[in-house]
mmCIF file of C-alpha atoms in Angstrom:
data_model
loop_
_atom_site.group_PDB
_atom_site.id
_atom_site.type_symbol
_atom_site.label_atom_id
_atom_site.label_comp_id
_atom_site.label_asym_id
_atom_site.label_seq_id
_atom_site.Cartn_x
_atom_site.Cartn_y
_atom_site.Cartn_z
ATOM 1 C CA UNK A 1 45.621 38.059 36.739
ATOM 2 C CA UNK A 2 42.285 36.754 35.469
ATOM 3 C CA UNK A 3 40.911 33.652 37.227
ATOM 4 C CA UNK A 4 39.503 30.897 34.982
ATOM 5 C CA UNK A 5 37.627 29.313 37.837
ATOM 6 C CA UNK A 6 34.670 31.547 38.777
ATOM 7 C CA UNK A 7 33.665 29.403 41.774
ATOM 8 C CA UNK A 8 35.557 31.654 44.161
ATOM 9 C CA UNK A 9 32.989 34.386 43.411
ATOM 10 C CA UNK A 10 30.046 34.547 45.858
ATOM 11 C CA UNK A 11 27.443 34.605 43.029
ATOM 12 C CA UNK A 12 29.000 31.942 40.706
ATOM 13 C CA UNK A 13 26.337 29.275 41.309
ATOM 14 C CA UNK A 14 23.397 31.560 40.439
ATOM 15 C CA UNK A 15 25.272 32.649 37.287
ATOM 16 C CA UNK A 16 25.703 29.041 36.192
ATOM 17 C CA UNK A 17 22.046 28.302 36.901
ATOM 18 C CA UNK A 18 21.025 31.357 34.873
ATOM 19 C CA UNK A 19 23.239 30.298 31.956
ATOM 20 C CA UNK A 20 21.747 26.795 31.989
ATOM 21 C CA UNK A 21 18.225 28.206 32.205
ATOM 22 C CA UNK A 22 18.931 30.557 29.305
ATOM 23 C CA UNK A 23 20.299 27.671 27.244
ATOM 24 C CA UNK A 24 17.247 25.566 28.029
ATOM 25 C CA UNK A 25 14.875 28.388 27.012
ATOM 26 C CA UNK A 26 16.805 28.956 23.789
ATOM 27 C CA UNK A 27 16.661 25.236 22.944
ATOM 28 C CA UNK A 28 12.932 25.173 23.728
ATOM 29 C CA UNK A 29 12.318 28.129 21.396
ATOM 30 C CA UNK A 30 14.318 26.560 18.575
ATOM 31 C CA UNK A 31 12.447 23.280 19.074
ATOM 32 C CA UNK A 32 9.095 25.077 18.915
ATOM 33 C CA UNK A 33 10.006 26.756 15.611
ATOM 34 C CA UNK A 34 11.231 23.472 14.127
ATOM 35 C CA UNK A 35 8.054 21.664 15.233
ATOM 36 C CA UNK A 36 5.825 24.370 13.729
ATOM 37 C CA UNK A 37 7.670 24.134 10.416
ATOM 38 C CA UNK A 38 7.370 20.347 10.363
ATOM 39 C CA UNK A 39 3.684 20.604 11.280
ATOM 40 C CA UNK A 40 3.080 23.000 8.382
ATOM 41 C CA UNK A 41 4.873 20.633 5.982
ATOM 42 C CA UNK A 42 2.779 17.694 7.160
ATOM 43 C CA UNK A 43 -0.442 19.710 6.815
ATOM 44 C CA UNK A 44 0.478 20.609 3.240
ATOM 45 C CA UNK A 45 1.267 16.978 2.412
ATOM 46 C CA UNK A 46 -2.037 15.878 3.961
ATOM 47 C CA UNK A 47 -3.951 18.448 1.926
ATOM 48 C CA UNK A 48 -2.236 17.275 -1.259
ATOM 49 C CA UNK A 49 -3.078 13.653 -0.499
ATOM 50 C CA UNK A 50 -6.685 14.553 0.262
ATOM 51 C CA UNK A 51 -6.935 16.419 -3.039
ATOM 52 C CA UNK A 52 -5.476 13.444 -4.918
ATOM 53 C CA UNK A 53 -7.913 11.112 -3.183
ATOM 54 C CA UNK A 54 -10.836 13.379 -4.039
ATOM 55 C CA UNK A 55 -9.736 13.406 -7.701
ATOM 56 C CA UNK A 56 -9.495 9.615 -7.713
ATOM 57 C CA UNK A 57 -12.954 9.264 -6.239
ATOM 58 C CA UNK A 58 -14.375 11.577 -8.883
ATOM 59 C CA UNK A 59 -12.865 9.579 -11.749
ATOM 60 C CA UNK A 60 -15.211 6.903 -13.074
ATOM 61 C CA UNK A 61 -14.033 3.331 -12.907
ATOM 62 C CA UNK A 62 -12.959 2.350 -16.403
ATOM 63 C CA UNK A 63 -13.252 -1.347 -17.159
ATOM 64 C CA UNK A 64 -9.980 -2.958 -18.203
ATOM 65 C CA UNK A 65 -11.663 -5.129 -20.802
ATOM 66 C CA UNK A 66 -14.704 -3.781 -22.585
ATOM 67 C CA UNK A 67 -15.012 -6.117 -25.559
ATOM 68 C CA UNK A 68 -16.486 -9.189 -23.932
ATOM 69 C CA UNK A 69 -19.952 -9.665 -22.490
ATOM 70 C CA UNK A 70 -20.106 -10.377 -18.809
ATOM 71 C CA UNK A 71 -20.560 -14.050 -18.095
ATOM 72 C CA UNK A 72 -21.656 -16.101 -15.149
ATOM 73 C CA UNK A 73 -18.235 -17.481 -14.290
ATOM 74 C CA UNK A 74 -17.488 -17.629 -10.590
ATOM 75 C CA UNK A 75 -14.096 -15.991 -10.118
ATOM 76 C CA UNK A 76 -13.898 -17.434 -6.597
ATOM 77 C CA UNK A 77 -12.888 -20.738 -8.211
ATOM 78 C CA UNK A 78 -9.480 -19.143 -8.627
ATOM 79 C CA UNK A 79 -7.240 -19.837 -5.662
ATOM 80 C CA UNK A 80 -6.743 -16.621 -3.712
ATOM 81 C CA UNK A 81 -9.771 -14.708 -4.982
ATOM 82 C CA UNK A 82 -12.166 -13.898 -2.173
ATOM 83 C CA UNK A 83 -15.526 -12.142 -2.299
ATOM 84 C CA UNK A 84 -13.873 -8.748 -1.765
ATOM 85 C CA UNK A 85 -11.312 -9.377 -4.506
ATOM 86 C CA UNK A 86 -14.048 -10.638 -6.824
ATOM 87 C CA UNK A 87 -15.990 -7.416 -6.228
ATOM 88 C CA UNK A 88 -12.857 -5.337 -6.899
ATOM 89 C CA UNK A 89 -12.230 -7.206 -10.156
ATOM 90 C CA UNK A 90 -15.847 -6.754 -11.227
ATOM 91 C CA UNK A 91 -15.606 -3.017 -10.547
ATOM 92 C CA UNK A 92 -12.721 -2.962 -12.999
ATOM 93 C CA UNK A 93 -14.606 -4.841 -15.711
ATOM 94 C CA UNK A 94 -13.359 -8.370 -15.074
ATOM 95 C CA UNK A 95 -16.337 -10.704 -14.791
ATOM 96 C CA UNK A 96 -15.303 -13.946 -16.507
ATOM 97 C CA UNK A 97 -12.418 -16.375 -16.515
ATOM 98 C CA UNK A 98 -11.433 -15.435 -20.060
ATOM 99 C CA UNK A 99 -11.344 -11.746 -19.144
ATOM 100 C CA UNK A 100 -9.129 -12.459 -16.142
ATOM 101 C CA UNK A 101 -6.925 -14.664 -18.327
ATOM 102 C CA UNK A 102 -6.356 -11.765 -20.735
ATOM 103 C CA UNK A 103 -5.167 -9.374 -18.037
ATOM 104 C CA UNK A 104 -1.417 -9.175 -17.490
ATOM 105 C CA UNK A 105 0.052 -10.106 -14.132
ATOM 106 C CA UNK A 106 1.456 -6.587 -13.841
ATOM 107 C CA UNK A 107 -2.060 -5.149 -14.144
ATOM 108 C CA UNK A 108 -3.338 -7.562 -11.494
ATOM 109 C CA UNK A 109 -0.523 -6.529 -9.138
ATOM 110 C CA UNK A 110 -1.330 -2.865 -9.798
ATOM 111 C CA UNK A 111 -5.032 -3.396 -9.028
ATOM 112 C CA UNK A 112 -4.239 -5.268 -5.835
ATOM 113 C CA UNK A 113 -1.818 -2.546 -4.721
ATOM 114 C CA UNK A 114 -4.231 0.290 -5.507
ATOM 115 C CA UNK A 115 -7.131 -1.229 -3.607
ATOM 116 C CA UNK A 116 -5.671 -1.286 -0.159
ATOM 117 C CA UNK A 117 -3.420 -3.296 2.077
ATOM 118 C CA UNK A 118 -4.871 -6.775 1.845
ATOM 119 C CA UNK A 119 -2.883 -9.876 2.708
ATOM 120 C CA UNK A 120 -3.124 -12.597 0.098
ATOM 121 C CA UNK A 121 -2.321 -16.182 0.901
ATOM 122 C CA UNK A 122 -1.612 -16.945 -2.746
ATOM 123 C CA UNK A 123 0.233 -14.854 -5.299
ATOM 124 C CA UNK A 124 -2.131 -12.737 -7.437
ATOM 125 C CA UNK A 125 0.303 -13.201 -10.325
ATOM 126 C CA UNK A 126 -1.043 -16.759 -10.686
ATOM 127 C CA UNK A 127 -4.648 -15.648 -11.195
ATOM 128 C CA UNK A 128 -4.470 -15.121 -14.993
ATOM 129 C CA UNK A 129 -2.922 -18.560 -15.524
ATOM 130 C CA UNK A 130 -5.585 -20.188 -13.352
ATOM 131 C CA UNK A 131 -8.282 -18.241 -15.190
ATOM 132 C CA UNK A 132 -7.009 -19.420 -18.590
ATOM 133 C CA UNK A 133 -7.230 -23.024 -17.404
ATOM 134 C CA UNK A 134 -10.790 -22.474 -16.153
ATOM 135 C CA UNK A 135 -11.805 -20.668 -19.346
ATOM 136 C CA UNK A 136 -10.557 -23.633 -21.394
ATOM 137 C CA UNK A 137 -12.534 -26.046 -19.143
ATOM 138 C CA UNK A 138 -9.306 -27.719 -18.016
ATOM 139 C CA UNK A 139 -10.598 -28.221 -14.495
ATOM 140 C CA UNK A 140 -8.366 -31.184 -13.677
ATOM 141 C CA UNK A 141 -5.257 -29.208 -14.659
ATOM 142 C CA UNK A 142 -6.550 -26.231 -12.664
ATOM 143 C CA UNK A 143 -7.065 -28.339 -9.520
ATOM 144 C CA UNK A 144 -3.606 -29.892 -9.911
ATOM 145 C CA UNK A 145 -2.035 -26.460 -10.289
ATOM 146 C CA UNK A 146 -3.940 -25.163 -7.262
ATOM 147 C CA UNK A 147 -2.736 -28.103 -5.187
ATOM 148 C CA UNK A 148 0.835 -27.241 -6.174
ATOM 149 C CA UNK A 149 0.211 -23.665 -5.064
ATOM 150 C CA UNK A 150 -1.271 -24.824 -1.748
ATOM 151 C CA UNK A 151 1.741 -27.034 -1.051
ATOM 152 C CA UNK A 152 4.065 -24.195 -1.977
ATOM 153 C CA UNK A 153 5.585 -26.190 -4.796
ATOM 154 C CA UNK A 154 5.550 -23.284 -7.206
ATOM 155 C CA UNK A 155 6.552 -24.478 -10.620
ATOM 156 C CA UNK A 156 6.547 -22.476 -13.800
ATOM 157 C CA UNK A 157 3.217 -20.913 -14.585
ATOM 158 C CA UNK A 158 1.099 -23.026 -16.848
ATOM 159 C CA UNK A 159 0.974 -21.303 -20.249
#
């Protein structure tokens, strides 16, 4: 009858080694094909992203607010706006407190998200409310609100 255990054969060990080697080579070949396919997919995605970035760079920066003259307001008075953020806002047409006060919080969040991974200590959603206080020359109220923000005692937005 047929023996299920091939170890009694004199060449059983080399056969097992050959089977394992063949399996390893087959797995290596399949892995190589899968890696090449994934590499091609990633190259295509990279090319698409580079094309999108090139299109974005070619588009002119359109100011968000075009009606108002630029003023000499210092946007750095707003808690959380640094020199880099001020420059980004100015590139998008926001130069004064009243202009910043007119922009929706959603638009501010969109601008912040589009212009890179920057960590903000204070929520950019509070910038329009702070700007409205500064535009109305309510400096005492602005400083009080900023102190609340610094302490983390976030209350409802003023206005």
